[in-house]
Amino acid sequence: MYFTGFDCLGCRATYPPDQDLLLCRDCHQLLEARYDLVRFGREVDRDALGQRPAGVWRWRELLPVLDYSRIVTLGEGGTPFLRSERLARLCGVRELWLKSDAANPTGSLKDRSITVSATKAVEFGYGVLSCDSTGNKASSTAAYAARAGLQSVVFCPKDTPRPKMAQAIFFGARLIRVDGHYSQINGWYRQLIASGRVKWYDCGTDNPFRYEGKKTYAYEIAHDLGWRAPDRVLHPAAGGMSLVKTWKGFNELRALGWVDRLPKMTAVQAAACAPIVASWTGGHPTVAAIEKRSTVASALAAADPGLLGDRALHSVRASGGSAIAVDDGEILDAVRRLGEEGLLIEPSGAVTLAAVRRGIQEGTIDREESVVCVLTGSGFKDFDRILDLVQIPSQVLPGYEAMLAEAERIG
């Protein structure tokens, strides 16, 4: 095992690897997983690792798991990595890649992290997985609980897209709708878990194990590019921890000598709810809460990302990256453009493509860069938005002769 424990990002307290933890027990700050990268680099061959079956668990030595026999998986990770010359020309960049996590088992990026938290729940002996969610995390938590033979309880805003709620319920979740926006519900949920009145395994925003699964973005991108880093990675951001962990993953690869440089990390938010962008643009040291406003990118509508947002802001700055806000019109145009590439992506997952064009216009992205757009969720997750973009024919043909006539008319 190369996982050696956790370090507190606040008071620098250290914890051994076998502890069931959320936040630091001393100062209640976020925890960071630690690995013996020196020994790992000496004992593990990079190319041999790359020959394993694709997926999150290809990289198991760099994940915070102690018993590999208890891994709970649905085959997540190893998602499509597609170069698009057409979209590169449209956006005005030299090289553009699409990393589509819509292909994950439940259709979103959350599977990368929930596979880890479900595994830890089994290691620690829990019977119930729980989370607060705008929808994707709920679906993933329910699916992995079902896979592990556990129960699940999920809390969602009352206006969560119906396909996401239906998916979680289909997988067996006890889904509880709450009247409030996500940041409020997140606060209430964290208070509920901290009360100790329920014995559920928390797959929510404080869990330091599950976030490590998101590092695998960096591993997969670097591997698929022939062990090189792109100039820039754009990632949708609600709390922003996926961006933070992708940045961590690239730093681990550089520490191992597997890549020779690091990408600029770019957080992308909907303009209607963009607290991270506001703090980055204003040069503020931390992220302040803003007033909640609605957006087509509902999964990103976190008005108060809290400690997660602060870490995302730090990662953007440390990487020399940026934070970009795009409006709803730009987001829906990106959904259409991705459809022209054969990809059905929900608005919250399509914001990165919109941000490339916006970044070129604003001068925060250079035209000579190679960029990776992470696409985080399937269009089936928010299907009502997809239906708004198409028109289903009202005419119904009566049979073959009418079909033939229509085919000849089309030519």
XYZ file of C-alpha atoms in Angstrom:
411
model
C 0.000 0.000 0.000
C 1.208 3.488 -0.842
C -1.613 5.424 0.867
C -0.105 6.632 4.155
C -2.855 8.780 5.700
C -4.222 12.320 5.729
C -2.886 15.794 6.437
C -5.104 18.646 7.598
C -4.900 21.637 5.279
C -5.553 23.939 8.232
C -3.674 22.976 11.407
C -1.436 20.376 9.661
C -2.564 17.564 11.974
C -1.859 14.106 10.569
C -4.030 11.004 10.598
C -3.218 7.336 9.875
C -4.710 5.634 6.814
C -7.167 3.397 8.681
C -9.209 6.223 10.257
C -12.884 6.837 9.358
C -12.694 10.587 8.753
C -14.509 13.558 7.301
C -13.027 16.909 8.342
C -10.062 17.432 10.659
C -11.084 16.529 14.205
C -9.105 19.448 15.640
C -9.904 22.430 13.394
C -12.669 21.106 11.086
C -10.759 21.952 7.925
C -10.439 19.790 4.808
C -8.113 16.796 4.742
C -5.658 15.819 2.008
C -4.692 12.206 1.289
C -0.979 11.447 1.372
C 0.962 8.774 -0.579
C 4.509 7.469 -0.615
C 5.218 8.606 -4.165
C 8.952 7.939 -3.862
C 8.410 4.256 -3.135
C 5.580 4.049 -5.662
C 7.779 5.499 -8.401
C 10.539 3.056 -7.535
C 8.328 -0.036 -7.443
C 5.614 0.544 -10.061
C 6.310 0.635 -13.791
C 4.381 3.353 -15.618
C 3.972 1.425 -18.844
C 2.900 -1.759 -17.078
C 0.252 0.240 -15.218
C -1.015 1.548 -18.528
C -1.545 -2.004 -19.762
C -4.140 -2.753 -17.086
C -7.854 -2.571 -17.990
C -8.921 1.052 -18.342
C -10.857 2.684 -15.535
C -10.548 4.359 -12.162
C -9.105 1.252 -10.500
C -6.262 0.969 -12.997
C -4.663 3.486 -10.624
C -5.643 1.756 -7.371
C -2.231 2.205 -5.707
C -2.821 5.974 -5.804
C -6.273 5.798 -4.229
C -7.006 5.737 -0.450
C -8.110 2.103 -0.206
C -6.612 -0.514 2.096
C -8.376 -3.687 0.916
C -8.582 -4.081 -2.853
C -10.814 -7.135 -2.447
C -13.596 -4.806 -1.275
C -13.590 -2.481 -4.272
C -17.124 -1.545 -5.363
C -17.114 -0.830 -9.077
C -19.470 -0.502 -12.026
C -16.667 -0.070 -14.554
C -16.300 3.699 -14.157
C -13.531 5.796 -15.694
C -11.605 5.172 -18.876
C -14.143 7.440 -20.574
C -13.875 8.654 -24.195
C -11.134 11.161 -25.016
C -11.908 12.662 -28.395
C -10.048 15.199 -30.492
C -12.270 17.633 -32.403
C -10.637 19.644 -35.169
C -14.015 21.124 -36.094
C -14.612 22.536 -32.612
C -10.989 23.675 -32.397
C -11.557 25.767 -35.535
C -14.868 27.048 -34.207
C -13.361 28.109 -30.894
C -10.092 29.359 -32.377
C -7.565 27.110 -30.591
C -4.799 24.939 -31.983
C -5.930 21.666 -30.394
C -9.149 20.748 -28.592
C -9.965 17.501 -26.788
C -13.268 16.364 -25.249
C -13.169 14.168 -22.136
C -16.717 12.789 -21.898
C -17.754 11.458 -18.502
C -21.271 11.104 -19.874
C -20.057 7.562 -20.656
C -19.701 6.639 -16.982
C -22.108 3.964 -15.659
C -24.673 6.414 -14.237
C -23.892 9.100 -16.815
C -21.788 11.561 -14.842
C -18.407 12.346 -13.289
C -19.714 11.452 -9.827
C -19.028 7.773 -10.467
C -15.278 8.481 -10.279
C -15.604 9.503 -6.648
C -18.561 7.466 -5.404
C -16.820 4.217 -6.363
C -14.168 5.187 -3.805
C -16.599 6.223 -1.075
C -18.691 3.073 -1.561
C -15.522 1.011 -1.222
C -14.607 2.831 1.992
C -18.132 2.325 3.341
C -17.679 -1.425 2.863
C -14.223 -1.290 4.468
C -15.621 0.563 7.479
C -18.687 -1.680 7.805
C -21.511 0.778 7.057
C -24.959 -0.285 5.882
C -26.196 2.981 4.351
C -24.667 5.482 1.905
C -25.974 9.050 2.026
C -25.401 12.410 0.353
C -26.819 15.801 -0.493
C -26.977 16.444 -4.216
C -28.234 18.483 -7.146
C -28.934 15.117 -8.776
C -25.871 13.433 -10.255
C -24.291 12.538 -6.924
C -27.632 11.144 -5.749
C -27.909 8.858 -8.782
C -24.340 7.670 -8.380
C -24.641 7.098 -4.630
C -27.798 5.058 -5.158
C -26.240 2.948 -7.924
C -23.066 2.119 -6.004
C -25.032 1.385 -2.860
C -27.108 -1.073 -4.876
C -23.950 -2.625 -6.319
C -22.507 -3.061 -2.807
C -25.741 -4.416 -1.346
C -26.198 -1.323 0.826
C -29.096 1.080 1.325
C -28.992 4.746 0.282
C -30.583 8.009 1.409
C -30.227 11.171 -0.684
C -31.360 14.780 -0.147
C -32.048 16.965 -3.198
C -33.491 20.419 -3.909
C -37.170 20.202 -4.784
C -36.466 21.464 -8.345
C -33.826 18.817 -9.138
C -34.293 17.614 -12.748
C -36.776 14.754 -12.762
C -34.552 12.316 -14.710
C -31.913 12.587 -11.971
C -34.445 11.970 -9.218
C -35.981 9.080 -11.135
C -32.570 7.483 -11.650
C -31.732 7.610 -7.936
C -35.114 6.156 -6.981
C -34.771 3.455 -9.652
C -31.532 2.320 -8.016
C -33.303 2.037 -4.680
C -32.568 5.333 -2.955
C -34.787 6.876 -0.339
C -34.919 10.288 -2.044
C -35.912 13.251 0.107
C -36.751 16.546 -1.606
C -36.015 19.701 0.367
C -37.317 23.243 -0.116
C -34.155 25.325 -0.467
C -31.248 25.924 -2.806
C -28.310 23.553 -2.842
C -25.954 25.537 -0.600
C -28.647 25.710 2.086
C -29.386 21.997 1.828
C -25.662 21.234 1.937
C -25.396 23.130 5.240
C -28.386 21.347 6.737
C -27.152 17.954 5.561
C -23.696 18.494 7.037
C -25.318 19.513 10.314
C -27.410 16.334 10.252
C -24.343 14.125 9.716
C -22.345 15.978 12.381
C -25.158 15.481 14.909
C -24.321 11.784 15.098
C -28.016 10.886 15.142
C -27.727 8.744 12.023
C -25.083 6.119 11.233
C -24.773 6.627 7.492
C -21.615 6.771 5.422
C -21.438 10.335 4.153
C -20.646 10.601 0.434
C -21.045 14.373 0.571
C -18.779 17.395 0.337
C -16.664 16.678 3.430
C -15.587 13.148 2.535
C -11.808 13.186 1.885
C -11.712 9.635 0.495
C -14.178 10.017 -2.353
C -12.613 13.131 -3.846
C -9.419 11.228 -4.549
C -11.236 9.350 -7.301
C -11.362 12.540 -9.320
C -7.573 12.620 -9.652
C -7.987 9.930 -12.258
C -8.960 12.611 -14.779
C -5.311 13.682 -14.778
C -3.994 10.138 -15.068
C -6.280 9.282 -17.972
C -5.677 12.506 -19.889
C -1.899 12.252 -19.538
C -1.926 8.569 -20.478
C -4.116 9.142 -23.544
C -1.860 11.995 -24.692
C 1.199 9.735 -24.577
C 2.240 10.837 -21.083
C 2.123 14.551 -21.656
C 0.003 17.281 -20.134
C -2.134 19.606 -22.270
C -1.688 23.345 -22.000
C -5.044 23.780 -20.279
C -7.814 21.728 -18.691
C -11.268 23.289 -18.335
C -13.631 21.781 -15.768
C -17.180 22.735 -14.701
C -17.199 23.991 -11.118
C -19.890 24.009 -8.466
C -17.740 23.526 -5.371
C -14.731 23.036 -7.618
C -13.191 19.963 -5.978
C -12.990 18.033 -9.249
C -10.709 20.745 -10.594
C -8.664 20.682 -7.387
C -8.138 16.942 -7.535
C -7.330 16.961 -11.253
C -4.639 19.536 -10.438
C -3.401 17.276 -7.646
C -3.278 14.339 -10.030
C -1.115 16.208 -12.519
C 1.202 17.301 -9.700
C 1.585 13.678 -8.618
C 2.452 12.689 -12.182
C 5.100 15.387 -12.369
C 6.530 14.358 -8.991
C 6.849 10.837 -10.402
C 8.529 12.165 -13.543
C 5.717 10.779 -15.713
C 4.916 14.209 -17.214
C 7.334 17.116 -17.551
C 4.931 20.032 -17.100
C 1.589 21.029 -15.618
C -1.565 22.362 -17.294
C -3.347 25.608 -16.539
C -6.551 24.761 -14.680
C -9.668 26.706 -15.636
C -12.832 26.663 -13.523
C -16.026 27.233 -15.499
C -19.290 28.411 -13.985
C -22.656 29.649 -15.181
C -22.725 33.449 -15.173
C -25.941 33.429 -13.134
C -24.205 31.635 -10.253
C -20.446 32.164 -10.373
C -18.950 32.849 -6.922
C -15.557 31.325 -7.804
C -15.295 33.433 -10.951
C -16.281 36.554 -9.028
C -13.536 35.989 -6.466
C -10.907 35.184 -9.105
C -11.831 38.243 -11.176
C -11.860 40.467 -8.108
C -8.528 39.170 -6.813
C -10.052 38.036 -3.521
C -8.190 35.472 -1.359
C -11.297 33.394 -0.630
C -14.680 32.735 -2.213
C -17.641 34.637 -0.812
C -21.224 33.436 -0.991
C -23.497 35.112 -3.508
C -27.240 35.301 -4.009
C -28.646 32.153 -5.634
C -29.970 32.665 -9.164
C -31.334 30.068 -11.562
C -29.441 28.813 -14.611
C -29.827 26.076 -17.208
C -26.654 24.619 -15.677
C -28.543 23.613 -12.529
C -25.873 21.202 -11.257
C -23.424 24.116 -10.965
C -25.717 26.415 -9.005
C -23.792 26.403 -5.713
C -24.113 29.925 -4.349
C -21.775 29.190 -1.432
C -19.053 26.638 -2.278
C -17.390 27.213 1.106
C -14.048 25.518 1.777
C -14.209 23.698 -1.542
C -14.414 26.958 -3.453
C -11.385 28.345 -1.638
C -9.349 25.336 -2.696
C -10.533 25.648 -6.292
C -9.522 29.294 -6.319
C -6.089 28.368 -4.969
C -5.622 25.662 -7.612
C -6.581 28.023 -10.434
C -4.023 30.549 -9.244
C -1.305 28.003 -8.518
C -1.624 26.620 -12.034
C -1.601 30.002 -13.750
C -5.105 29.275 -14.973
C -8.323 31.241 -14.939
C -12.004 31.187 -14.023
C -14.595 31.844 -16.710
C -18.336 32.491 -16.530
C -20.636 31.749 -19.469
C -24.267 32.750 -19.863
C -27.192 30.439 -20.534
C -27.308 31.247 -24.234
C -23.653 30.286 -24.636
C -24.215 27.100 -22.661
C -27.137 25.935 -24.799
C -25.189 26.730 -27.950
C -22.383 24.518 -26.626
C -24.906 21.705 -26.043
C -25.953 22.007 -29.706
C -22.345 22.092 -30.929
C -21.508 18.965 -28.969
C -24.556 17.303 -30.502
C -23.005 17.961 -33.903
C -20.061 15.874 -32.683
C -22.375 13.034 -31.660
C -22.269 13.837 -27.937
C -25.396 14.292 -25.803
C -24.223 16.420 -22.857
C -26.299 18.159 -20.188
C -25.910 21.966 -19.922
C -23.921 21.718 -16.680
C -21.421 19.472 -18.422
C -21.194 21.516 -21.626
C -20.070 24.790 -20.053
C -16.404 24.065 -20.741
C -16.839 24.213 -24.514
C -18.646 27.539 -24.198
C -15.791 28.767 -21.994
C -13.138 28.078 -24.640
C -14.804 30.520 -27.025
C -15.353 33.014 -24.219
C -11.739 32.685 -23.057
C -10.407 33.334 -26.562
C -12.602 36.430 -26.825
C -11.492 37.725 -23.421
C -7.824 36.892 -23.971
C -7.550 34.479 -21.035
C -6.941 31.521 -23.390
C -4.232 31.649 -26.049
C -5.051 30.487 -29.569
C -1.899 28.330 -29.673
C -2.915 26.231 -26.685
C -3.957 22.602 -26.589
C -7.051 22.458 -24.388
C -9.100 19.688 -22.800
C -12.786 20.265 -22.096
C -14.128 17.944 -19.415
C -17.785 17.130 -20.148
C -19.263 15.953 -16.887
C -22.776 14.629 -17.496
C -25.084 13.015 -20.029
C -27.899 14.956 -21.661
C -30.261 12.278 -20.410
C -29.611 13.680 -16.929
C -31.463 16.902 -17.770
C -33.547 15.717 -20.683
C -36.144 18.482 -20.531
C -33.396 20.906 -21.630
C -32.603 18.652 -24.585
C -36.284 18.503 -25.542
C -36.350 22.301 -25.622
C -33.667 22.222 -28.330
C -35.465 19.897 -30.742
C -38.817 19.679 -32.495
C -40.389 16.242 -32.722
C -42.438 15.933 -35.963
C -46.188 16.024 -35.497
C -46.849 14.329 -38.840
C -47.242 10.544 -38.753
C -46.969 8.678 -42.064
C -49.632 6.010 -42.708
C -47.432 3.338 -44.331
C -44.889 2.303 -46.960
C -46.132 4.398 -49.897
C -46.011 7.544 -47.785
C -42.555 6.558 -46.526
C -41.334 6.087 -50.108
C -42.762 9.419 -51.191
C -41.109 11.173 -48.274
C -37.774 9.463 -48.979
C -37.895 10.556 -52.635
C -38.743 14.081 -51.575
C -35.729 14.166 -49.286
C -33.588 12.773 -52.074
